[in-house]
Short mmCIF file of C-alpha atoms in Angstrom, two decimals:
data_model
loop_
_atom_site.label_atom_id
_atom_site.label_comp_id
_atom_site.label_asym_id
_atom_site.label_seq_id
_atom_site.Cartn_x
_atom_site.Cartn_y
_atom_site.Cartn_z
CA MET A 1 -39.05 7.67 -30.92
CA VAL A 2 -38.25 9.64 -27.72
CA LEU A 3 -40.12 7.07 -25.60
CA LYS A 4 -38.16 4.27 -27.24
CA ILE A 5 -34.85 6.00 -26.41
CA MET A 6 -35.96 6.56 -22.81
CA LYS A 7 -36.91 2.92 -22.46
CA ASN A 8 -33.53 1.88 -23.85
CA ARG A 9 -31.73 4.17 -21.39
CA LYS A 10 -33.69 2.70 -18.47
CA PHE A 11 -32.70 -0.76 -19.71
CA ILE A 12 -29.04 0.29 -19.89
CA LEU A 13 -29.20 1.91 -16.46
CA SER A 14 -30.63 -1.18 -14.81
CA TYR A 15 -28.02 -3.51 -16.29
CA PHE A 16 -25.28 -0.95 -15.63
CA HIS A 17 -26.08 -0.90 -11.91
CA LEU A 18 -26.45 -4.67 -11.73
CA PHE A 19 -23.02 -5.11 -13.34
CA ILE A 20 -21.41 -2.68 -10.90
CA ILE A 21 -23.08 -4.32 -7.90
CA ILE A 22 -21.71 -7.71 -8.96
CA LEU A 23 -18.22 -6.22 -9.28
CA LEU A 24 -18.54 -4.61 -5.84
CA ILE A 25 -19.50 -7.94 -4.28
CA ILE A 26 -16.58 -9.70 -5.96
CA GLY A 27 -14.25 -6.85 -4.96
CA ILE A 28 -15.32 -7.17 -1.32
CA PHE A 29 -14.76 -10.92 -1.44
CA LEU A 30 -11.29 -10.49 -2.95
CA ARG A 31 -10.30 -8.16 -0.13
CA PHE A 32 -10.91 -10.83 2.51
CA ILE A 33 -9.83 -14.01 0.74
CA ASN A 34 -6.53 -15.71 1.70
CA LEU A 35 -5.53 -13.03 4.21
CA ASP A 36 -3.30 -15.57 5.94
CA ALA A 37 -1.66 -16.91 2.76
CA LYS A 38 0.87 -14.20 1.99
CA VAL A 39 4.13 -13.48 3.77
CA TYR A 40 3.62 -11.18 6.74
CA TRP A 41 6.41 -8.91 5.53
CA ARG A 42 8.61 -6.48 7.45
CA ASP A 43 6.32 -3.42 7.23
CA GLU A 44 3.48 -5.49 8.64
CA THR A 45 5.61 -6.93 11.45
CA SER A 46 6.50 -3.32 12.26
CA THR A 47 2.76 -2.69 12.65
CA SER A 48 2.43 -5.63 15.03
CA LEU A 49 5.45 -4.42 17.00
CA ARG A 50 3.97 -0.94 17.41
CA LEU A 51 0.48 -2.08 18.36
CA SER A 52 2.01 -4.33 21.01
CA GLY A 53 3.71 -1.27 22.53
CA TYR A 54 7.32 -2.48 22.11
CA THR A 55 10.17 -0.72 20.35
CA PRO A 56 12.85 -2.60 18.35
CA THR A 57 15.41 -1.59 21.00
CA GLU A 58 13.36 -3.23 23.77
CA VAL A 59 12.97 -6.43 21.74
CA ARG A 60 16.69 -6.62 21.00
CA GLN A 61 17.59 -6.02 24.66
CA ALA A 62 15.19 -8.78 25.74
CA LEU A 63 16.27 -11.39 23.19
CA GLU A 64 19.86 -10.80 22.10
CA GLY A 65 22.38 -13.39 23.25
CA ARG A 66 19.69 -15.90 24.23
CA ILE A 67 18.52 -19.07 22.51
CA VAL A 68 14.79 -18.58 22.07
CA SER A 69 11.83 -20.10 20.21
CA PRO A 70 9.63 -18.37 17.61
CA GLN A 71 6.91 -18.04 20.27
CA ASP A 72 9.29 -16.05 22.46
CA ILE A 73 9.70 -13.56 19.64
CA LEU A 74 6.04 -13.52 18.57
CA LYS A 75 5.16 -12.41 22.11
CA TYR A 76 6.25 -8.95 20.99
CA GLN A 77 3.92 -9.05 17.99
CA LYS A 78 0.58 -8.90 19.81
CA PRO A 79 -1.18 -6.91 22.56
CA ASN A 80 -0.49 -8.07 26.11
CA SER A 81 -0.98 -6.94 29.69
CA GLU A 82 2.60 -5.69 30.01
CA LYS A 83 2.04 -2.79 27.64
CA GLY A 84 -0.89 -0.38 27.33
CA ILE A 85 -2.20 2.30 24.98
CA ILE A 86 0.43 4.82 26.07
CA ASP A 87 3.14 2.30 25.16
CA THR A 88 1.66 1.96 21.67
CA ILE A 89 1.89 5.73 21.27
CA LYS A 90 5.48 5.69 22.59
CA ALA A 91 6.37 2.87 20.18
CA SER A 92 5.04 5.02 17.32
CA ALA A 93 7.08 7.97 18.61
CA TYR A 94 10.20 5.79 18.36
CA ASN A 95 9.82 6.19 14.60
CA ALA A 96 7.59 9.24 14.20
CA THR A 97 7.28 8.96 10.41
CA HIS A 98 3.94 7.23 10.97
CA PRO A 99 1.58 8.79 13.55
CA PRO A 100 -0.26 6.49 15.98
CA LEU A 101 -3.93 6.53 14.92
CA TYR A 102 -3.86 3.40 12.76
CA PHE A 103 -1.71 1.49 15.27
CA LEU A 104 -4.12 2.33 18.08
CA MET A 105 -6.99 1.07 15.92
CA ALA A 106 -5.00 -2.10 15.19
CA ARG A 107 -4.31 -2.58 18.92
CA PHE A 108 -8.01 -2.47 19.80
CA TRP A 109 -8.82 -4.67 16.81
CA GLY A 110 -6.23 -7.23 17.90
CA HIS A 111 -7.43 -7.10 21.50
CA TRP A 112 -11.04 -7.77 20.46
CA PHE A 113 -10.60 -10.30 17.64
CA GLY A 114 -7.07 -11.71 17.90
CA SER A 115 -3.58 -10.82 16.76
CA SER A 116 -2.84 -13.28 13.95
CA PRO A 117 -1.65 -11.77 10.64
CA ALA A 118 -5.01 -12.54 9.00
CA ILE A 119 -6.95 -10.78 11.77
CA ILE A 120 -4.74 -7.69 11.76
CA ARG A 121 -4.97 -7.55 7.97
CA SER A 122 -8.75 -7.81 8.18
CA LEU A 123 -8.78 -4.36 9.82
CA SER A 124 -7.30 -2.82 6.66
CA ALA A 125 -9.68 -4.87 4.50
CA SER A 126 -12.66 -3.66 6.53
CA ILE A 127 -11.51 -0.02 6.36
CA SER A 128 -11.03 -0.33 2.60
CA LEU A 129 -14.78 -0.89 2.17
CA LEU A 130 -15.32 2.72 3.24
CA ALA A 131 -13.55 3.76 0.03
CA PHE A 132 -16.69 2.86 -1.95
CA PRO A 133 -19.14 5.31 -0.33
CA SER A 134 -16.43 7.98 0.06
CA ILE A 135 -15.43 7.93 -3.64
CA TYR A 136 -19.12 7.88 -4.61
CA TRP A 137 -19.73 10.95 -2.45
CA LEU A 138 -16.71 12.65 -4.00
CA CYS A 139 -18.11 12.04 -7.50
CA LEU A 140 -21.43 13.58 -6.47
CA GLU A 141 -19.65 16.70 -5.17
CA LEU A 142 -17.25 16.96 -8.10
CA PHE A 143 -19.25 15.80 -11.13
CA ASN A 144 -22.80 15.90 -9.73
CA SER A 145 -23.20 12.46 -11.32
CA SER A 146 -24.18 9.25 -9.58
CA ARG A 147 -23.23 7.19 -12.65
CA VAL A 148 -19.66 8.45 -12.51
CA GLY A 149 -19.73 7.52 -8.82
CA TRP A 150 -20.85 3.99 -9.64
CA MET A 151 -18.13 3.62 -12.26
CA ALA A 152 -15.46 4.95 -9.89
CA MET A 153 -16.55 2.41 -7.26
CA ALA A 154 -16.26 -0.36 -9.83
CA LEU A 155 -12.73 0.69 -10.80
CA ILE A 156 -11.64 0.75 -7.15
CA ALA A 157 -13.39 -2.56 -6.40
CA VAL A 158 -11.26 -4.49 -8.92
CA SER A 159 -8.12 -2.33 -8.81
CA PRO A 160 -5.06 -4.50 -8.00
CA PHE A 161 -3.44 -1.50 -6.34
CA HIS A 162 -6.33 -0.97 -3.92
CA VAL A 163 -6.86 -4.67 -3.24
CA ILE A 164 -3.16 -5.23 -2.44
CA TYR A 165 -3.15 -2.43 0.12
CA ALA A 166 -6.52 -3.51 1.48
CA GLN A 167 -4.86 -6.82 2.40
CA GLU A 168 -1.84 -5.26 4.08
CA ALA A 169 -1.60 -4.53 7.82
CA ARG A 170 -0.69 -0.92 7.23
CA MET A 171 -2.48 2.43 7.16
CA TYR A 172 -2.73 2.88 3.39
CA SER A 173 -6.33 1.75 2.90
CA LEU A 174 -7.30 4.22 5.64
CA TRP A 175 -5.30 6.90 3.82
CA THR A 176 -7.28 6.26 0.63
CA VAL A 177 -10.54 6.82 2.50
CA GLU A 178 -9.17 9.97 4.14
CA ILE A 179 -8.04 11.49 0.84
CA SER A 180 -11.54 11.00 -0.57
CA LEU A 181 -13.30 12.39 2.51
CA LEU A 182 -10.88 15.30 2.81
CA SER A 183 -11.63 16.17 -0.82
CA VAL A 184 -15.37 15.82 -0.25
CA PHE A 185 -15.31 18.19 2.74
CA LEU A 186 -13.20 20.69 0.79
CA LEU A 187 -15.60 20.78 -2.17
CA ARG A 188 -18.56 20.89 0.19
CA ALA A 189 -17.02 23.76 2.18
CA MET A 190 -16.36 25.70 -1.03
CA ARG A 191 -19.95 25.14 -2.16
CA LEU A 192 -21.64 26.00 1.15
CA ASN A 193 -18.95 28.36 2.49
CA THR A 194 -20.22 28.13 6.08
CA LYS A 195 -18.24 28.02 9.33
CA THR A 196 -19.51 24.52 10.06
CA SER A 197 -18.40 23.14 6.68
CA TRP A 198 -14.90 24.59 7.05
CA ILE A 199 -14.63 23.28 10.62
CA PHE A 200 -15.48 19.81 9.31
CA TYR A 201 -12.64 20.16 6.80
CA GLY A 202 -10.20 21.22 9.50
CA LEU A 203 -11.19 18.36 11.83
CA THR A 204 -10.95 15.81 9.01
CA LEU A 205 -7.51 17.14 8.11
CA ALA A 206 -6.36 16.84 11.73
CA ILE A 207 -7.58 13.24 11.99
CA SER A 208 -5.96 12.34 8.67
CA LEU A 209 -2.63 13.82 9.80
CA TYR A 210 -2.67 11.49 12.80
CA THR A 211 -2.83 8.65 10.25
CA TYR A 212 -0.27 9.67 7.64
CA LEU A 213 1.96 12.74 7.33
CA PHE A 214 1.57 12.83 3.54
CA ASN A 215 -1.90 14.32 4.06
CA VAL A 216 -0.02 17.61 4.49
CA PHE A 217 0.70 17.53 0.76
CA VAL A 218 -2.91 16.65 -0.07
CA SER A 219 -4.04 19.71 1.88
CA ILE A 220 -1.42 21.89 0.20
CA GLY A 221 -2.82 20.73 -3.15
CA HIS A 222 -6.28 21.78 -1.94
CA GLY A 223 -4.91 25.22 -1.02
CA ILE A 224 -3.36 25.66 -4.46
CA TYR A 225 -6.69 24.63 -6.01
CA ILE A 226 -8.62 27.26 -4.03
CA PHE A 227 -6.04 29.93 -4.84
CA LEU A 228 -6.32 29.21 -8.58
CA ILE A 229 -10.11 28.95 -8.57
CA GLU A 230 -10.41 32.23 -6.69
CA GLY A 231 -8.33 34.03 -9.30
CA PHE A 232 -5.03 34.36 -7.41
CA ARG A 233 -6.56 36.48 -4.64
CA PHE A 234 -7.08 36.08 -0.92
CA SER A 235 -10.82 35.57 -1.01
CA LYS A 236 -13.05 34.64 1.92
CA LYS A 237 -12.86 30.97 0.88
CA LEU A 238 -9.07 30.99 0.87
CA ILE A 239 -9.00 32.70 4.27
CA SER A 240 -11.48 30.12 5.60
CA TYR A 241 -9.24 27.37 4.27
CA ILE A 242 -6.21 28.86 6.04
CA ILE A 243 -8.15 29.08 9.31
CA ALA A 244 -9.29 25.46 8.94
CA CYS A 245 -5.68 24.37 8.37
CA PHE A 246 -4.61 26.36 11.43
CA ILE A 247 -7.20 24.46 13.50
CA ALA A 248 -5.83 21.18 12.15
CA ILE A 249 -2.24 22.20 12.98
CA VAL A 250 -3.22 23.13 16.56
CA ILE A 251 -4.89 19.73 17.03
CA PHE A 252 -1.90 17.98 15.45
CA MET A 253 0.66 20.01 17.43
CA PRO A 254 1.36 17.26 20.02
CA TRP A 255 2.65 14.97 17.30
CA ILE A 256 4.57 17.79 15.62
CA LEU A 257 6.46 18.16 18.90
CA VAL A 258 7.07 14.38 18.92
CA VAL A 259 8.48 14.54 15.39
CA LEU A 260 10.78 17.43 16.33
CA ALA A 261 11.94 15.61 19.46
CA ASN A 262 12.70 12.50 17.43
CA ARG A 263 13.99 14.15 14.27
CA ASP A 264 17.16 12.04 14.29
CA SER A 265 15.19 8.77 14.19
CA PHE A 266 12.84 10.37 11.64
CA ALA A 267 15.80 11.05 9.34
CA THR A 268 17.24 7.56 9.91
CA ALA A 269 13.91 5.89 9.10
CA SER A 270 13.77 7.84 5.81
CA ASN A 271 17.32 7.04 4.68
CA TRP A 272 16.18 4.16 2.50
CA ILE A 273 14.44 6.51 0.05
CA ASN A 274 17.82 8.06 -0.77
CA SER A 275 18.82 4.96 -2.75
CA SER A 276 19.21 5.33 -6.48
CA TYR A 277 18.03 3.52 -9.61
CA ALA A 278 19.12 3.78 -13.20
CA LEU A 279 16.77 6.14 -15.07
CA LYS A 280 15.55 3.32 -17.34
CA ASN A 281 14.63 1.11 -14.37
CA TYR A 282 13.12 4.08 -12.54
CA LEU A 283 10.80 4.89 -15.45
CA SER A 284 9.98 1.23 -15.97
CA ILE A 285 8.83 0.81 -12.37
CA MET A 286 6.83 4.04 -12.51
CA ILE A 287 4.96 2.78 -15.57
CA GLN A 288 4.46 -0.58 -13.90
CA ASN A 289 2.95 1.15 -10.86
CA LEU A 290 0.69 3.29 -13.05
CA VAL A 291 -0.66 0.30 -14.96
CA SER A 292 -1.27 -1.56 -11.67
CA ILE A 293 -4.12 0.84 -10.91
CA PHE A 294 -6.17 -1.18 -13.38
CA MET A 295 -4.37 -4.50 -14.05
CA ASP A 296 -1.15 -6.33 -13.29
CA PHE A 297 -1.73 -10.07 -13.75
CA TRP A 298 1.26 -10.58 -16.10
CA TYR A 299 3.74 -9.11 -13.59
CA PHE A 300 3.41 -12.16 -11.36
CA ARG A 301 4.98 -14.36 -14.02
CA VAL A 302 7.96 -11.98 -14.16
CA TRP A 303 8.49 -11.73 -10.41
CA TYR A 304 7.56 -15.33 -9.57
CA PRO A 305 8.97 -17.41 -12.46
CA ASP A 306 8.68 -20.61 -10.42
CA TRP A 307 5.00 -20.04 -9.83
CA ASN A 308 2.78 -21.76 -12.39
CA ILE A 309 1.19 -18.81 -14.21
CA PRO A 310 0.22 -19.22 -17.88
CA HIS A 311 2.22 -17.14 -20.34
CA ILE A 312 0.00 -14.60 -22.11
CA PRO A 313 2.04 -13.09 -25.01
CA TRP A 314 -0.48 -10.37 -25.81
CA ALA A 315 -0.58 -9.10 -22.20
CA ARG A 316 2.20 -6.58 -22.93
CA PHE A 317 -0.25 -4.61 -25.09
CA PHE A 318 -2.18 -3.68 -21.95
CA ILE A 319 0.65 -1.33 -20.94
CA PRO A 320 0.34 1.13 -23.89
CA PHE A 321 -3.45 0.61 -23.79
CA THR A 322 -3.57 1.81 -20.17
CA ILE A 323 -1.21 4.73 -20.73
CA ILE A 324 -3.20 5.94 -23.75
CA LEU A 325 -6.47 5.55 -21.86
CA VAL A 326 -5.20 7.56 -18.88
CA GLY A 327 -3.76 10.30 -21.11
CA TYR A 328 -6.94 10.57 -23.17
CA SER A 329 -9.14 10.63 -20.06
CA LEU A 330 -7.23 13.65 -18.72
CA TYR A 331 -7.50 15.37 -22.11
CA PHE A 332 -11.23 14.57 -22.31
CA LEU A 333 -11.70 15.88 -18.78
CA CYS A 334 -10.14 19.24 -19.67
CA ARG A 335 -12.23 19.58 -22.83
CA ASN A 336 -15.59 18.59 -21.37
CA THR A 337 -15.71 19.82 -17.76
CA SER A 338 -15.56 23.19 -16.06
CA LYS A 339 -12.39 24.61 -14.57
CA ARG A 340 -13.72 23.77 -11.11
CA VAL A 341 -13.72 20.05 -11.99
CA TRP A 342 -10.59 19.46 -14.05
CA LEU A 343 -8.44 21.77 -11.97
CA PHE A 344 -9.32 19.85 -8.81
CA ILE A 345 -8.17 16.54 -10.30
CA PHE A 346 -5.05 18.12 -11.77
CA SER A 347 -4.17 19.68 -8.40
CA LEU A 348 -4.60 16.28 -6.74
CA CYS A 349 -2.35 14.66 -9.33
CA GLY A 350 0.11 17.54 -9.59
CA ILE A 351 0.89 17.83 -5.88
CA THR A 352 1.71 14.11 -5.82
CA ILE A 353 4.15 14.47 -8.70
CA CYS A 354 5.78 17.54 -7.14
CA THR A 355 6.34 15.79 -3.80
CA THR A 356 7.59 12.47 -5.16
CA ILE A 357 9.17 12.60 -8.61
CA LEU A 358 10.64 16.13 -8.50
CA PRO A 359 12.66 15.56 -5.29
CA ASP A 360 14.09 12.43 -6.88
CA LEU A 361 15.15 14.34 -9.99
CA VAL A 362 16.69 17.20 -7.98
CA PHE A 363 18.17 15.43 -4.95
CA GLY A 364 18.08 11.76 -5.95
CA GLY A 365 16.03 9.04 -4.34
CA ILE A 366 13.38 6.42 -5.04
CA ARG A 367 10.18 8.12 -3.89
CA GLY A 368 8.83 7.97 -7.44
CA ILE A 369 8.88 4.18 -7.58
CA ILE A 370 7.02 3.59 -4.30
CA ALA A 371 3.45 2.97 -5.39
CA ARG A 372 1.74 3.93 -2.12
CA TYR A 373 3.12 7.48 -2.30
CA PHE A 374 1.07 7.98 -5.47
CA THR A 375 -2.33 7.22 -3.92
CA PRO A 376 -3.70 10.78 -4.45
CA LEU A 377 -2.52 10.69 -8.09
CA TYR A 378 -4.08 7.28 -8.66
CA LEU A 379 -7.40 8.39 -7.19
CA GLY A 380 -7.36 11.40 -9.51
CA ILE A 381 -6.67 9.15 -12.50
CA GLU A 382 -9.49 6.77 -11.51
CA LEU A 383 -11.91 9.69 -11.26
CA SER A 384 -10.83 10.90 -14.70
CA VAL A 385 -11.18 7.47 -16.31
CA ALA A 386 -14.55 6.88 -14.63
CA TYR A 387 -15.83 10.18 -16.05
CA LEU A 388 -14.54 9.32 -19.55
CA LEU A 389 -16.13 5.85 -19.63
CA VAL A 390 -19.51 7.03 -18.38
CA LYS A 391 -19.70 9.97 -20.75
CA LYS A 392 -18.64 7.92 -23.76
CA ILE A 393 -21.14 5.18 -22.98
CA ASP A 394 -23.98 7.60 -22.23
CA ILE A 395 -23.78 9.84 -25.34
CA ILE A 396 -26.90 8.81 -27.29
CA SER A 397 -26.09 10.99 -30.31
CA SER A 398 -22.79 9.24 -30.95
CA PRO A 399 -22.62 6.46 -33.59
CA SER A 400 -23.45 3.03 -32.25
CA TRP A 401 -19.97 1.69 -33.04
CA GLN A 402 -18.44 4.28 -30.67
CA GLN A 403 -20.74 3.22 -27.86
CA LYS A 404 -19.91 -0.41 -28.53
CA PHE A 405 -16.19 0.39 -28.52
CA TRP A 406 -16.34 2.15 -25.16
CA ARG A 407 -18.54 -0.52 -23.63
CA PHE A 408 -16.05 -3.12 -24.80
CA THR A 409 -13.18 -1.01 -23.40
CA THR A 410 -14.98 -0.77 -20.05
CA ILE A 411 -15.55 -4.51 -19.91
CA ILE A 412 -11.90 -5.24 -20.84
CA LEU A 413 -10.64 -2.78 -18.21
CA LEU A 414 -12.81 -4.14 -15.40
CA THR A 415 -12.32 -7.80 -16.37
CA SER A 416 -8.53 -7.36 -16.48
CA GLY A 417 -8.65 -5.84 -13.02
CA LEU A 418 -10.77 -8.72 -11.81
CA VAL A 419 -8.34 -11.30 -13.21
CA SER A 420 -5.40 -9.44 -11.67
CA CYS A 421 -7.02 -9.40 -8.23
CA TRP A 422 -7.82 -13.10 -8.51
CA VAL A 423 -4.23 -13.97 -9.44
CA ASN A 424 -2.97 -11.77 -6.60
CA SER A 425 -5.23 -13.54 -4.10
CA ALA A 426 -3.52 -16.87 -4.83
CA ALA A 427 0.05 -15.56 -5.13
CA PRO A 428 2.63 -16.09 -2.33
CA GLY A 429 3.31 -12.34 -2.32
CA SER A 430 2.69 -9.17 -4.27
CA TRP A 431 5.00 -8.04 -7.06
CA TYR A 432 5.76 -4.72 -5.33
CA LYS A 433 7.15 -6.59 -2.30
CA TRP A 434 8.40 -9.59 -4.22
CA GLU A 435 11.67 -10.12 -2.33
CA PRO A 436 10.00 -11.16 0.98
CA GLY A 437 7.49 -13.22 -0.97
CA ARG A 438 10.25 -15.10 -2.78
CA GLU A 439 12.75 -15.46 0.06
CA ILE A 440 10.83 -16.13 3.28
CA PRO A 441 8.78 -19.24 2.22
CA PRO A 442 11.71 -21.36 0.89
CA ILE A 443 13.88 -20.43 3.87
CA ALA A 444 11.12 -21.36 6.31
CA ARG A 445 10.45 -24.67 4.53
CA THR A 446 14.11 -25.62 4.62
CA ILE A 447 14.44 -24.92 8.33
CA ASN A 448 11.13 -26.54 9.29
CA GLN A 449 12.09 -29.81 7.57
CA VAL A 450 14.89 -30.40 10.08
CA ASP A 451 13.90 -32.17 13.31
CA THR A 452 15.88 -29.96 15.70
CA PRO A 453 17.29 -26.89 13.95
CA ILE A 454 18.88 -23.74 15.37
CA ILE A 455 19.25 -20.44 13.49
CA ILE A 456 22.03 -17.97 14.24
CA VAL A 457 20.79 -14.59 13.02
CA ALA A 458 23.00 -11.79 11.71
CA THR A 459 20.40 -9.52 10.15
CA PRO A 460 18.43 -6.50 11.39
CA LEU A 461 15.36 -7.33 13.45
CA HIS A 462 12.89 -5.98 10.89
CA ARG A 463 14.25 -8.36 8.25
CA PHE A 464 14.07 -11.39 10.52
CA LEU A 465 10.63 -10.87 12.12
CA PRO A 466 8.66 -11.97 9.01
CA LEU A 467 10.40 -15.35 9.15
CA THR A 468 9.32 -16.02 12.74
CA HIS A 469 5.67 -16.10 11.62
CA GLN A 470 6.42 -19.15 9.43
CA LEU A 471 8.74 -21.14 11.70
CA LYS A 472 7.56 -24.16 13.71
CA PRO A 473 7.80 -24.14 17.54
CA LYS A 474 10.61 -26.73 17.45
CA VAL A 475 13.02 -24.21 15.87
CA ARG A 476 15.55 -22.47 18.13
CA ILE A 477 17.00 -19.04 17.41
CA LEU A 478 20.12 -17.18 18.56
CA LEU A 479 19.95 -13.43 18.05
CA GLY A 480 22.62 -10.78 18.19
CA ARG A 481 25.68 -12.82 19.12
CA GLU A 482 28.15 -14.34 16.70
CA PRO A 483 29.41 -17.63 18.16
CA ASP A 484 32.93 -18.99 17.78
CA VAL A 485 34.00 -22.31 16.29
CA THR A 486 33.67 -24.08 19.65
CA ASP A 487 30.08 -22.88 19.97
CA ILE A 488 29.27 -24.09 16.46
CA THR A 489 30.79 -27.53 17.16
CA GLU A 490 28.77 -27.85 20.37
CA MET A 491 25.60 -26.78 18.59
CA THR A 492 26.05 -29.44 15.91
CA ASN A 493 26.19 -32.01 18.73
CA ASN A 494 22.92 -30.75 20.23
CA PHE A 495 21.02 -29.85 17.04
CA ASP A 496 20.54 -31.66 13.72
CA ALA A 497 21.55 -28.55 11.77
CA VAL A 498 22.94 -25.09 12.44
CA PHE A 499 21.67 -22.41 10.08
CA LEU A 500 23.34 -19.05 9.55
CA LEU A 501 20.86 -16.37 8.45
CA GLN A 502 22.40 -13.22 7.04
CA ASN A 503 21.50 -10.25 4.87
CA ASN A 504 24.86 -9.61 3.21
CA SER A 505 27.81 -11.64 2.00
CA GLU A 506 30.16 -10.32 4.71
CA SER A 507 28.08 -11.65 7.61
CA PHE A 508 29.65 -14.74 9.19
CA LYS A 509 32.45 -14.60 6.60
CA ASN A 510 35.25 -15.06 9.14
CA LEU A 511 33.25 -17.63 11.10
CA LYS A 512 32.66 -19.79 8.05
CA GLU A 513 36.33 -19.64 7.10
CA GLN A 514 37.31 -20.76 10.60
CA VAL A 515 34.81 -23.62 10.54
CA LYS A 516 36.23 -24.81 7.22
CA GLN A 517 39.80 -24.68 8.46
CA GLU A 518 39.34 -26.06 11.99
CA THR A 519 36.56 -28.64 11.63
CA GLU A 520 35.27 -31.26 9.25
CA LEU A 521 31.74 -29.86 9.29
CA GLU A 522 29.96 -29.41 5.99
CA ILE A 523 29.07 -25.82 5.05
CA LYS A 524 26.45 -25.36 2.35
CA THR A 525 24.68 -22.26 0.99
CA ILE A 526 21.00 -23.16 0.88
CA PHE A 527 19.52 -19.90 -0.32
CA ASP A 528 21.15 -16.69 -1.54
CA GLY A 529 18.67 -13.87 -2.07
CA GLN A 530 18.78 -10.11 -2.29
CA ASP A 531 17.53 -9.54 1.27
CA LEU A 532 18.36 -12.81 3.03
CA SER A 533 20.82 -15.68 2.64
CA LEU A 534 20.80 -19.03 4.44
CA THR A 535 23.79 -21.28 5.10
CA SER A 536 23.70 -24.68 6.83
CA ILE A 537 26.45 -26.27 8.93
CA ARG A 538 26.18 -29.97 9.73
#
């Protein structure tokens, strides 16, 4: 009887690993497919601007008041001989909220392979592959279980959240890897408690800070974890942790000085998070973000109603299913693991909540609805769910119907993630940045259809740059100067259409009124979106 059970377990193990390997291969493929298909949105154009070594001020000074082509603007979106590595660092210092490590990596990547949106995005996609071994290593340190590691890799491989950020030319896939490695080196240092292991933690923390400032909060969560594990006393491990953090701060000090020197721009760059949402909408988006860890395929129909996605009426049941699964996994984790395990995951999740949701509740803001800020929390949830699924599937003494239920749950969870990633790969944009995905393509198509168009732009540079990546070379652009009626009349003689691009209803209001009163030109609103509006004058 025992031999029969062992044989059955070997059979399950072999098929389990084969299933995970197939998911990993598909997950890798989904990270690299259609990298050039989605709108290169404003955060990504900011990446290209920084890696090129230019600041927005320099671009405006060079282009404002001139009639230029898209190629004249795209010159500032790729590495060139005019700017070097130091300029990339200076461009990052212009807005010090994001340190320069990722942008330097992107600069070298663009210099070696090219600077098209697909190539720059491929850097993030390539980095995202490191999340698989790093999360596996973390599971070995935390759970001492390779099977939990395999399951965690599978969840990340087909997670819409991770795939979306793997295809974005930003630092967030690198941040995911750094959170995992930082956690690995912490657990390893606590287990070995040697100088070398703590130095590795300090160096990893320093490197991660040069990628994303939010790693400060991850490290604070680690400190709270050590303090609680050590029984609220300053033990040797806690002192070693403090010394390691001090080493990291010393290494990171140059950028701390940059942040202090540019604190005004730092505050300006962060103003957007002080917006407000109704509590109902706030909670709705938070739940939407939480569910997107595992699946999100039905959201595309909501955000892209014109896109031909089949209506699936029962898809709404996945929302309570996911919430219940996450809640039960955390409960199961507390009941079935040691304090060392569950407290680590709760500290990872708790520090994220304290630094995002609580400031919103106290001071107001929208940190809690920005999915990327929750990356540590989402990794903690994925670890918890991976542990639950493996333990429920592996318990031989449990009734067969329970094993079948949890196997079915695992298949549903992973399949839903796979479908979501596939839908996302073909979508014109992602639901969390749906405005650029909805507005840029129709505006670009309208302008490109005209033989000789000119666009007069009255919108901030970061809102206009995504459009330049989709405009044809024949298009002409006037930045930063509002023409008068005489200029408009002359332009209609030289161009087939004059387009006014604006980001609020007040832009060009007086000009359009004057054109109506003083000329017989036809004024027509072509597109009126939340971020951008397009008006034609012929």
